[in-house]
mmCIF file of C-alpha atoms and ligand atoms in Angstrom:
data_model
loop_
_atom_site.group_PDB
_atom_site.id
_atom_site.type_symbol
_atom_site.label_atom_id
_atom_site.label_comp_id
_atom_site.label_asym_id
_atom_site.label_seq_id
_atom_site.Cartn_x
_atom_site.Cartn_y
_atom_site.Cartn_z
ATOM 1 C CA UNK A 1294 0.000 0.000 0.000
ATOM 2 C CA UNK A 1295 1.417 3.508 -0.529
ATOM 3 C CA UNK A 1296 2.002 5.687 2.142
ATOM 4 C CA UNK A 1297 -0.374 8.905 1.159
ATOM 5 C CA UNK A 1298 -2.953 6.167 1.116
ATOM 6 C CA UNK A 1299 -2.195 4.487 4.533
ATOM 7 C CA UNK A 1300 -1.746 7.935 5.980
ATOM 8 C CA UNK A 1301 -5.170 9.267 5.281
ATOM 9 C CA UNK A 1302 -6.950 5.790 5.712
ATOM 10 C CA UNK A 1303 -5.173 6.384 9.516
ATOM 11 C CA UNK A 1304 -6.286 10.138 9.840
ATOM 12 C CA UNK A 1305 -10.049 8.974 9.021
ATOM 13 C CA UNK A 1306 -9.971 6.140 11.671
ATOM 14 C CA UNK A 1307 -8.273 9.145 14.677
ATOM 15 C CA UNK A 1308 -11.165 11.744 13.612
ATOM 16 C CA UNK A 1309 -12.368 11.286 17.089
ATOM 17 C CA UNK A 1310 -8.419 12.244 18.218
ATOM 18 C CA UNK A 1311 -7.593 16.238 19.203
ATOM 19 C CA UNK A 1312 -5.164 16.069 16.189
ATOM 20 C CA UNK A 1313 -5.066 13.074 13.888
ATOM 21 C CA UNK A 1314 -3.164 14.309 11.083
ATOM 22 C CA UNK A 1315 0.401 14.864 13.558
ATOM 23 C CA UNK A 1316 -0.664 12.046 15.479
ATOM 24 C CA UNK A 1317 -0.602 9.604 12.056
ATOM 25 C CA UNK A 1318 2.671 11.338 10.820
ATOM 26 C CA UNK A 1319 4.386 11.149 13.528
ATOM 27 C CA UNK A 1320 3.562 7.154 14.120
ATOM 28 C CA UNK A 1321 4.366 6.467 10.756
ATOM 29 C CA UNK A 1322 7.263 8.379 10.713
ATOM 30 C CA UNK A 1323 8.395 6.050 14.082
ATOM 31 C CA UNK A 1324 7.483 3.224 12.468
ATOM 32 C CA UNK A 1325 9.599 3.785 9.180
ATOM 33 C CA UNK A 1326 12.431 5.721 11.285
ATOM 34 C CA UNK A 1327 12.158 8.429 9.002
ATOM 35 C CA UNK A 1328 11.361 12.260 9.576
ATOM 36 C CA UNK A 1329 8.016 13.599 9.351
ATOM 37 C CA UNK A 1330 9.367 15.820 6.451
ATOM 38 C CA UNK A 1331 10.165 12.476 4.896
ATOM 39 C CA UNK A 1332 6.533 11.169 4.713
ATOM 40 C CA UNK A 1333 5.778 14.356 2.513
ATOM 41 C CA UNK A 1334 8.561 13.399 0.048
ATOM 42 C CA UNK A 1335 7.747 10.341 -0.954
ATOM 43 C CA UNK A 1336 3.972 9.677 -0.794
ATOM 44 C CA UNK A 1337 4.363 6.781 -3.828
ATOM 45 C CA UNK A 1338 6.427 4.833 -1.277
ATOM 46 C CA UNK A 1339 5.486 1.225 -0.937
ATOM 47 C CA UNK A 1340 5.202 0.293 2.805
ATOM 48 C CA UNK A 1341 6.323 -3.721 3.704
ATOM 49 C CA UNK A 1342 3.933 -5.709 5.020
ATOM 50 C CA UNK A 1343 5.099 -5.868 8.675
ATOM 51 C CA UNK A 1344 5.700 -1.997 8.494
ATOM 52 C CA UNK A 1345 1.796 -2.010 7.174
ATOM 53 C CA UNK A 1346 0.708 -4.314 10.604
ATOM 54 C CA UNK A 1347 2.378 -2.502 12.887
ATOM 55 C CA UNK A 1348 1.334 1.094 11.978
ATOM 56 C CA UNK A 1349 -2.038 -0.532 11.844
ATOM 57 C CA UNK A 1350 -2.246 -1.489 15.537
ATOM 58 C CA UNK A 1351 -0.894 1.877 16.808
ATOM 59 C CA UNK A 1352 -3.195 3.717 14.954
ATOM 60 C CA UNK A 1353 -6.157 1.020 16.448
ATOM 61 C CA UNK A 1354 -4.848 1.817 20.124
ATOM 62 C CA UNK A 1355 -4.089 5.550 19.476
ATOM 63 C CA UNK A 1356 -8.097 5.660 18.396
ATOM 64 C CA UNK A 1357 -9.033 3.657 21.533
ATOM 65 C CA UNK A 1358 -6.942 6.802 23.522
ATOM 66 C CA UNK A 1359 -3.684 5.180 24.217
ATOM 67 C CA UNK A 1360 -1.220 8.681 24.007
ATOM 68 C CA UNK A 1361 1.162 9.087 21.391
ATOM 69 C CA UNK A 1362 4.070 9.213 23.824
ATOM 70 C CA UNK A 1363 3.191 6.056 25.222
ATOM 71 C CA UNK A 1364 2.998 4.383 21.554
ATOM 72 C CA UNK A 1365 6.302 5.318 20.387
ATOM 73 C CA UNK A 1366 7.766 4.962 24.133
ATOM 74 C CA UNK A 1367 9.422 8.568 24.111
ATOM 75 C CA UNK A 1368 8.598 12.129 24.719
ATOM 76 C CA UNK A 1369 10.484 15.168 24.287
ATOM 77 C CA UNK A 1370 10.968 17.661 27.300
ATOM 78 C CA UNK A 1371 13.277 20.010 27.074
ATOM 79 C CA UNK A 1372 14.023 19.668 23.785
ATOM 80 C CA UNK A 1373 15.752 16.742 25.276
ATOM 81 C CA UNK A 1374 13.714 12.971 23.864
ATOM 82 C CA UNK A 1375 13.633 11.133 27.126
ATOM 83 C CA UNK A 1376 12.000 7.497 27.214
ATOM 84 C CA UNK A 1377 8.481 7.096 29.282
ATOM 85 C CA UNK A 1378 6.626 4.255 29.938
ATOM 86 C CA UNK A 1379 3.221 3.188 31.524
ATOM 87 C CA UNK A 1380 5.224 3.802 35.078
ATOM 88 C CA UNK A 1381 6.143 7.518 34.550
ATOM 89 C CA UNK A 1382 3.720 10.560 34.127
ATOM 90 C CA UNK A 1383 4.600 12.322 30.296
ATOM 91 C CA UNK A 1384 6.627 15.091 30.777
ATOM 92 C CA UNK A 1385 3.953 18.182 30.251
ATOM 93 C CA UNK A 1386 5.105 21.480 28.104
ATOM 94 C CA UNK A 1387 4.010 23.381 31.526
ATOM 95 C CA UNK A 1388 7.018 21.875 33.739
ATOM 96 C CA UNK A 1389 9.255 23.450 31.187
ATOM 97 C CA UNK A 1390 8.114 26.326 34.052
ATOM 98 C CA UNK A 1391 9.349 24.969 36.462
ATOM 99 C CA UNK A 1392 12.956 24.078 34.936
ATOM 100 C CA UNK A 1393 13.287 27.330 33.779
ATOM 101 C CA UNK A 1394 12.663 28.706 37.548
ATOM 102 C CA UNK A 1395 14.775 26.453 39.348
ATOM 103 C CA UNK A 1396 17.601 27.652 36.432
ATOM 104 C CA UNK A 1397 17.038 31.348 37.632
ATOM 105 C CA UNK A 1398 16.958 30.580 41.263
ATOM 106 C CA UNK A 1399 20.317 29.210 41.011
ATOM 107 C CA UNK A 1400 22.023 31.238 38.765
ATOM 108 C CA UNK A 1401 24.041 33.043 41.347
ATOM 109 C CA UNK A 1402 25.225 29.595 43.145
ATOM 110 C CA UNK A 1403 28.085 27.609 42.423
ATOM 111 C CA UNK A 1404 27.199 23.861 42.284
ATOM 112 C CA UNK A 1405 23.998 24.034 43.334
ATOM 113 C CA UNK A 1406 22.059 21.489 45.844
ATOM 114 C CA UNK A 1407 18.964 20.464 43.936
ATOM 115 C CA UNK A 1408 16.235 18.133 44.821
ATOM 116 C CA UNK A 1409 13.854 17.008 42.527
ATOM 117 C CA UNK A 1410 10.746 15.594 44.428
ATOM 118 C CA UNK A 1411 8.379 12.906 42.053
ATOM 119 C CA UNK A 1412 11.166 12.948 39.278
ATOM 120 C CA UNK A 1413 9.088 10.177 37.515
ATOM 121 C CA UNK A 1414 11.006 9.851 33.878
ATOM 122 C CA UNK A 1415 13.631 12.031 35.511
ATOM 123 C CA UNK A 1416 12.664 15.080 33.364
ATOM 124 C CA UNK A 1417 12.843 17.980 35.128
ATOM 125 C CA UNK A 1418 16.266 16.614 36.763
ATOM 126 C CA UNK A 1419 17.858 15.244 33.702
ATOM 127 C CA UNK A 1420 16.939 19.176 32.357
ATOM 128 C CA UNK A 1421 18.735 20.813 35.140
ATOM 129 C CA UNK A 1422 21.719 18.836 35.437
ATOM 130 C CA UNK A 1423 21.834 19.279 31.738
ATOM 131 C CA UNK A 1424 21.609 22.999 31.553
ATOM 132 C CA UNK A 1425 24.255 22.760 34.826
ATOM 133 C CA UNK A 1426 26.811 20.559 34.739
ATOM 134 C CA UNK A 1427 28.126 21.554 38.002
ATOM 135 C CA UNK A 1428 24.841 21.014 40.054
ATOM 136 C CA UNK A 1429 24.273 18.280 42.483
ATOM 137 C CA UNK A 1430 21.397 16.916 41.675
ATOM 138 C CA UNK A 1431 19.196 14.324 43.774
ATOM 139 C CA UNK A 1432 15.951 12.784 41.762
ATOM 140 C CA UNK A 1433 13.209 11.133 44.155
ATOM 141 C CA UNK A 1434 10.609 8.766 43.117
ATOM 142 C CA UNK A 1435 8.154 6.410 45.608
ATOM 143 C CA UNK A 1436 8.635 4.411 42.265
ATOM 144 C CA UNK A 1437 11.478 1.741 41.443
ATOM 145 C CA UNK A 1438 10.036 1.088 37.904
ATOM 146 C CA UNK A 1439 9.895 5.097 37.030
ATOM 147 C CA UNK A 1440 13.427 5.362 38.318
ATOM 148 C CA UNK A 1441 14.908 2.361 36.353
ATOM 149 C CA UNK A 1442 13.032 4.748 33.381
ATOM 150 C CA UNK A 1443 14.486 8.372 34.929
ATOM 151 C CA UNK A 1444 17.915 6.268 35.289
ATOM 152 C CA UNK A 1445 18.541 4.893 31.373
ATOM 153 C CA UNK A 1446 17.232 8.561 30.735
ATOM 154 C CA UNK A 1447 20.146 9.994 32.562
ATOM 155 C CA UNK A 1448 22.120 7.964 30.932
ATOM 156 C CA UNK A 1449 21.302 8.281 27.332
ATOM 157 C CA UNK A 1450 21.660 12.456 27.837
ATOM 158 C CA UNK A 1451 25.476 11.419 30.442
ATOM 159 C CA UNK A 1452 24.160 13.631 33.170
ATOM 160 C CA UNK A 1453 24.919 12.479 36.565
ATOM 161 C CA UNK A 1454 21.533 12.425 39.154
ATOM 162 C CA UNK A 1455 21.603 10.995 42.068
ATOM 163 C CA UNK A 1456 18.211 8.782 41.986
ATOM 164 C CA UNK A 1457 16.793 7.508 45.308
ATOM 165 C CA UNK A 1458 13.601 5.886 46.161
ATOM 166 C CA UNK A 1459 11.381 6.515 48.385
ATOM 167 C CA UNK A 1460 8.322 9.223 49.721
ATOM 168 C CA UNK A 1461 9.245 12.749 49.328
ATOM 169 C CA UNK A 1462 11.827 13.678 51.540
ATOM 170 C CA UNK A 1463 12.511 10.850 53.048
ATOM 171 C CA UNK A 1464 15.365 9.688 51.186
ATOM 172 C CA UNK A 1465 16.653 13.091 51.009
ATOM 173 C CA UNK A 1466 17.972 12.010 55.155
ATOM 174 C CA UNK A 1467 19.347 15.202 57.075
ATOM 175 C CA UNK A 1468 20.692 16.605 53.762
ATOM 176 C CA UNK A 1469 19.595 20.581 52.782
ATOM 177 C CA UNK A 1470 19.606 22.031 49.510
ATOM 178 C CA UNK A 1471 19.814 25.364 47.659
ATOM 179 C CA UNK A 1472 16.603 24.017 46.130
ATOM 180 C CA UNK A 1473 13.668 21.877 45.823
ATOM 181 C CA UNK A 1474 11.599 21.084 42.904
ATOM 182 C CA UNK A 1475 8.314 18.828 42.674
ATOM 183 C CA UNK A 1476 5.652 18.184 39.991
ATOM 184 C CA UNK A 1477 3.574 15.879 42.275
ATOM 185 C CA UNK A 1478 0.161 14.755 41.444
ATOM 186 C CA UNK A 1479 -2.242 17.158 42.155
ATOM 187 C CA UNK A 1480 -5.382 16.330 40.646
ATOM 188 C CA UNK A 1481 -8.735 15.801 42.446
ATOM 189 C CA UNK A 1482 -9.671 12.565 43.010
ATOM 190 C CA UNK A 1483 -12.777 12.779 41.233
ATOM 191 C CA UNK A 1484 -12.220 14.840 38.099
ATOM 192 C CA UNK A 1485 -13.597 14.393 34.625
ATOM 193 C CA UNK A 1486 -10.289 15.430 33.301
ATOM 194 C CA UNK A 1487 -8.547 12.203 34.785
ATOM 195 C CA UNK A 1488 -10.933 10.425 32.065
ATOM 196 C CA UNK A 1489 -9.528 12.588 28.965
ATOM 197 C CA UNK A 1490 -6.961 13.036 27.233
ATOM 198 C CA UNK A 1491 -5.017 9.750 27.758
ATOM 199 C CA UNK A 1492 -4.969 9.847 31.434
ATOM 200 C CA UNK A 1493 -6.744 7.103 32.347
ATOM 201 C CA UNK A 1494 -3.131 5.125 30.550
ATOM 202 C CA UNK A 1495 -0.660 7.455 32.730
ATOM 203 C CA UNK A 1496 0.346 6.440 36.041
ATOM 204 C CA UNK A 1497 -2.685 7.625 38.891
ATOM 205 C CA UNK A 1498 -0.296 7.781 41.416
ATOM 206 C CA UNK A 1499 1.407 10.944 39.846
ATOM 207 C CA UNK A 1500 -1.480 12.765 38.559
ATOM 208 C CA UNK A 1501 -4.195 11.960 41.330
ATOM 209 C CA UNK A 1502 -3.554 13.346 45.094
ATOM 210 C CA UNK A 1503 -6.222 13.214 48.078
ATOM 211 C CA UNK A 1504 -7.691 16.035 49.971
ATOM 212 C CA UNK A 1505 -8.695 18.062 46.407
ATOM 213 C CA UNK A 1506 -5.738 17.233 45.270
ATOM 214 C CA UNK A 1507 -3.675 18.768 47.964
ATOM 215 C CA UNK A 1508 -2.433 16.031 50.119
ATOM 216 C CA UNK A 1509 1.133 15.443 47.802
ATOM 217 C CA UNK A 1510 1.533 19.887 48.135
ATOM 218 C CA UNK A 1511 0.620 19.570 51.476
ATOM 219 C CA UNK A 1512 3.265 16.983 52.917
ATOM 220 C CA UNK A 1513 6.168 18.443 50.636
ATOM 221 C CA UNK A 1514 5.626 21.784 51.878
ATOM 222 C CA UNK A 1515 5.428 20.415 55.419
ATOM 223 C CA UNK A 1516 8.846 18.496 55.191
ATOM 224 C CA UNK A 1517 10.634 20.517 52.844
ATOM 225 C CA UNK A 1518 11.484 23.236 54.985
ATOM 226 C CA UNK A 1519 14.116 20.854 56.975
ATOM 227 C CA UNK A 1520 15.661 20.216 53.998
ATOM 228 C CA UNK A 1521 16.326 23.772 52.403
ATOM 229 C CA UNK A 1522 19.345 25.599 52.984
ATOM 230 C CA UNK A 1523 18.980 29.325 55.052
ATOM 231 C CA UNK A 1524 17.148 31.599 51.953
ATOM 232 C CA UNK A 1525 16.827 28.142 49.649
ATOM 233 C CA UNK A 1526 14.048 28.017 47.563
ATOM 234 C CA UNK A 1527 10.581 25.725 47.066
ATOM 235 C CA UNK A 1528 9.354 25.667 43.676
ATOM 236 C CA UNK A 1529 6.199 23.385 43.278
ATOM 237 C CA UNK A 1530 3.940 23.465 40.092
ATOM 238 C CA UNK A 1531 0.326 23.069 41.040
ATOM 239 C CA UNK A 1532 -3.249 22.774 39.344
ATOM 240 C CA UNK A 1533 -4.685 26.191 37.995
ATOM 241 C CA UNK A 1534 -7.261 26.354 40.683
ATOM 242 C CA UNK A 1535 -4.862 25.220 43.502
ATOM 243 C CA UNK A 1536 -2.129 28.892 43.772
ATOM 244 C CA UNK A 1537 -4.451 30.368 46.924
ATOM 245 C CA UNK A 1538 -4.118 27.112 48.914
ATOM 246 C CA UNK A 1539 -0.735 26.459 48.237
ATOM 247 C CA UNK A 1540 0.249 29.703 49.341
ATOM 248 C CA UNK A 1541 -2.173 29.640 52.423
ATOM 249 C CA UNK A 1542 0.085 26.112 53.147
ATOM 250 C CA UNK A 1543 3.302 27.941 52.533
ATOM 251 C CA UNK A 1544 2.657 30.505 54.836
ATOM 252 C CA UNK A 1545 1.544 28.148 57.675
ATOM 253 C CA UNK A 1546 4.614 26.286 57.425
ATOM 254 C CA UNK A 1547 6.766 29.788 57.742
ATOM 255 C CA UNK A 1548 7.909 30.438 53.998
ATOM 256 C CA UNK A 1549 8.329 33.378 52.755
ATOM 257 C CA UNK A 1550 8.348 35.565 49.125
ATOM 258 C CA UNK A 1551 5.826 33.370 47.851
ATOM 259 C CA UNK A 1552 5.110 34.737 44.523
ATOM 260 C CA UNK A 1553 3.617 32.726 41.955
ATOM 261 C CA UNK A 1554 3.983 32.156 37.896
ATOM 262 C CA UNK A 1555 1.925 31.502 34.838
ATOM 263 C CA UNK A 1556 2.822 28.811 31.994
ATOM 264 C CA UNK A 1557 2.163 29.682 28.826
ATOM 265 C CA UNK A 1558 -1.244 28.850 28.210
ATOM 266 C CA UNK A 1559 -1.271 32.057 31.190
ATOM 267 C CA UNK A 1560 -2.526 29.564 34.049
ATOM 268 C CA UNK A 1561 -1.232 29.847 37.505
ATOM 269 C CA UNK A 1562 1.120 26.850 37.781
ATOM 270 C CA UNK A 1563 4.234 27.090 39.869
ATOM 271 C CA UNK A 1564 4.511 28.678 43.089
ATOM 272 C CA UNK A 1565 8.173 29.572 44.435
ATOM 273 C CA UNK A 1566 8.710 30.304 47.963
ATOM 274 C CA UNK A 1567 11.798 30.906 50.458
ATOM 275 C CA UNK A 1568 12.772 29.909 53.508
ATOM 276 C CA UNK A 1569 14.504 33.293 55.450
ATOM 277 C CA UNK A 1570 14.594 36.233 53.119
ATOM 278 C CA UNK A 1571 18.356 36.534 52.131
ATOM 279 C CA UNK A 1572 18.758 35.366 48.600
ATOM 280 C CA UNK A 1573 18.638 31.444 47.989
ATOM 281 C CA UNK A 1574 22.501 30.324 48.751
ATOM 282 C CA UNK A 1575 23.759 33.571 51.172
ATOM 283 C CA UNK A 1576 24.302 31.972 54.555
ATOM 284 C CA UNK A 1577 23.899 28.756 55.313
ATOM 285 C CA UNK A 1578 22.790 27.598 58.579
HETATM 286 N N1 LIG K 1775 -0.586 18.923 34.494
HETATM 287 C C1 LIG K 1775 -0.957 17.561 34.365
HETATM 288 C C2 LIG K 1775 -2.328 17.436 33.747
HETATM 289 O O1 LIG K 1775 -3.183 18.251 33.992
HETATM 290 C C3 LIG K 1775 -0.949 16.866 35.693
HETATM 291 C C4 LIG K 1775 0.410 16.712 36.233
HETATM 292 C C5 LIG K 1775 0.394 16.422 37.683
HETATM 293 O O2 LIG K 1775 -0.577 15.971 38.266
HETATM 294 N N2 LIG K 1775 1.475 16.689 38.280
HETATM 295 O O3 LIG K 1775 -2.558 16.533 32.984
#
C-alpha cells in the first residue's frame, strides 16, 4: 500500500483524536524511522507488510486513547527525547516552568544542591543537570520502575543524578539544599479530566492526590522546609485552581516571598517560595 494512502486511511480512523493528522505522521514516521518531512517526500512509497501491521495497531490503540508518547515509548521535554513508559507521568510542556525557575533561582550559586521531588522519567532533573553541569542533583521517586526509566534517561543524555527511592523527603535524610523542585500529582480525586486526554493510561499515582488534590503539596511543603538551605528556595507546580491554597500552606509552614507564575497557556502553575529572606545560597545555617 502507498504511504499517502495508509496515511489518510489512519487520519479517518483518529477523527475522534484532538489532532489526527500529527498524530498519524508522527507514528508512521516512528514506524519507518524516518522524519516527518520524509513522509511528505515520498507519498508513492510502498510500505512492507510488517511496516503495514504494525502502523495498523498503533493507529487502532491511538483511536481507543492510548497517548502518542506512550505508543512510540518517548517524549520530548526540554528539547531533550527522554524514554516514558506506563510507570512515569509524560513530561507536560508546563514543567518546562518549572525548569526554567529552578535555572534562575540558582544562577548566582556555584554547584547548586537540587532536589527534585516525584522525578518520575527524571525530566525535570535530567533538564537541570543538563543545563548545569556543576549542580548536584538528587531525583526522588516512591517508584522503582519510574526510576529504572528516569535512570537509562540519565544515561542516554550522560548527566549524573543521584536517583533515590522513596516518599518525598525521606530519602533526602538530614541533607539541605539550595533548592527543591516537585511536579507531584495534584489532581482531584474525582475529576472528569482524569478520564480525557489519555490519562486514564498514565500512572494515577502521579497525577491523582487526596484532599482536592492537595495532600502530595501539602506533605512536601510540610517536610521541605528541613531540607532547604537558610534563603533556599521551594518551587512546586500546582493545578490552575490550587495557587491560593498552596500559598495559604506555605505561609503556615513559615515560607516566605511566595510569589507565583503563569505557563504559557497564562494559568497559575508554579509557586516559588523561600525559607529566610536573604537570597537562595547567602548563609547557610
Ligand atoms: N498537568 C498535568 C495534567 O493536567 C498533571 C500533572 C500532575 O498531576 N502533576 O494533565
Amino acid at each position: 500500500m502507498h504511504l499517502s494512502e495508509l496515511l489518510s486511511q489512519a487520519v479517518t480512523t483518529l477523527a475522534q483524536c484532538p489532532s489526527p493528522r500529527l498524530d498519524a505522521e508522527i507514528l508512521l514516521a516512528w514506524v519507518l524511522d524516518r522524519p516527518r518531512s520524509w513522509l511528505r517526500a515520498y507519498p508513492e512509497y510502498q510500505l512492507s507488510a510488517a511496516a503495514v501491521a504494525s502502523y495498523t495497531d498503533l493507529i487502532r490503540r491511538r483511536a481507543q486513547g492510548e497517548p502518542v508518547a506512550y505508543l512510540r515509548g518517548e517524549q520530548e521535554f526540554w528539547s531533550l527525547a527522554l524514554q516514558v513508559t506506563p510507570d512515569t507521568l509524560i513530561p507536560r510542556p508546563e514543567t518546562e516552568l518549572l525548569v526554567e525557575l529552578a535555572l534562575l533561582a540558582c544562577r548566582d550559586l556555584k554547584a547548586p544542591r537540587i532536589a527534585d521531588l516525584g522525578t518520575g522519567s527524571g525530566a525535570v532533573a535530567i533538564a537541570l543537570q543538563y543545563q548545569r553541569r556543576d549542580a548536584l542533583l538528587v531525583g526522588v521517586d516512591i517508584s522503582a520502575a519510574a526510576l529504572t526509566v528516569a535512570t537509562a534517561n540519565a544515561r542516554r543524555h550522560q548527566v549524573t543524578v543521584d536517583f533515590r527511592c522513596g516518599h518525598w523527603c525521606e530519602p533526602l535524610a538530614a541533607e539541605a539544599f539550595h533548592l527543591i523542585v516537585a511536579n507531584p500529582p495534584y489532581i482531584e480525586t474525582d475529576s472528569p479530566w482524569l478520564t480525557q486526554n489519555g490519562l486514564p493510561y498514565e500512572p494515577q499515582m502521579a497525577l491523582v492526590a487526596a484532599e482536592n488534590g492537595l495532600a502530595a503539596l501539602r506533605q512536601i511543603i510540610a517536610t521541605a522546609a528541613k531540607h532547604l538551605l537558610h534563603g533556599g528556595q521551594l518551587l512546586l507546580e500546582h493545578g490552575h485552581n490550587q495557587a491560593v491554597a498552596v500559598a495559604a500552606l506555605l505561609i503556615e509552614h513559615g515560607y516566605q516571598g511566595i510569589t507565583l507564575h503563569h505557563d504559557l497557556a497564562g494559568l497559575p502553575r508554579v509557586t516559588a517560595a523561600t525559607l529566610g529572606l536573604r537570597g537562595v545560597g547567602e548563609g547557610v545555617d
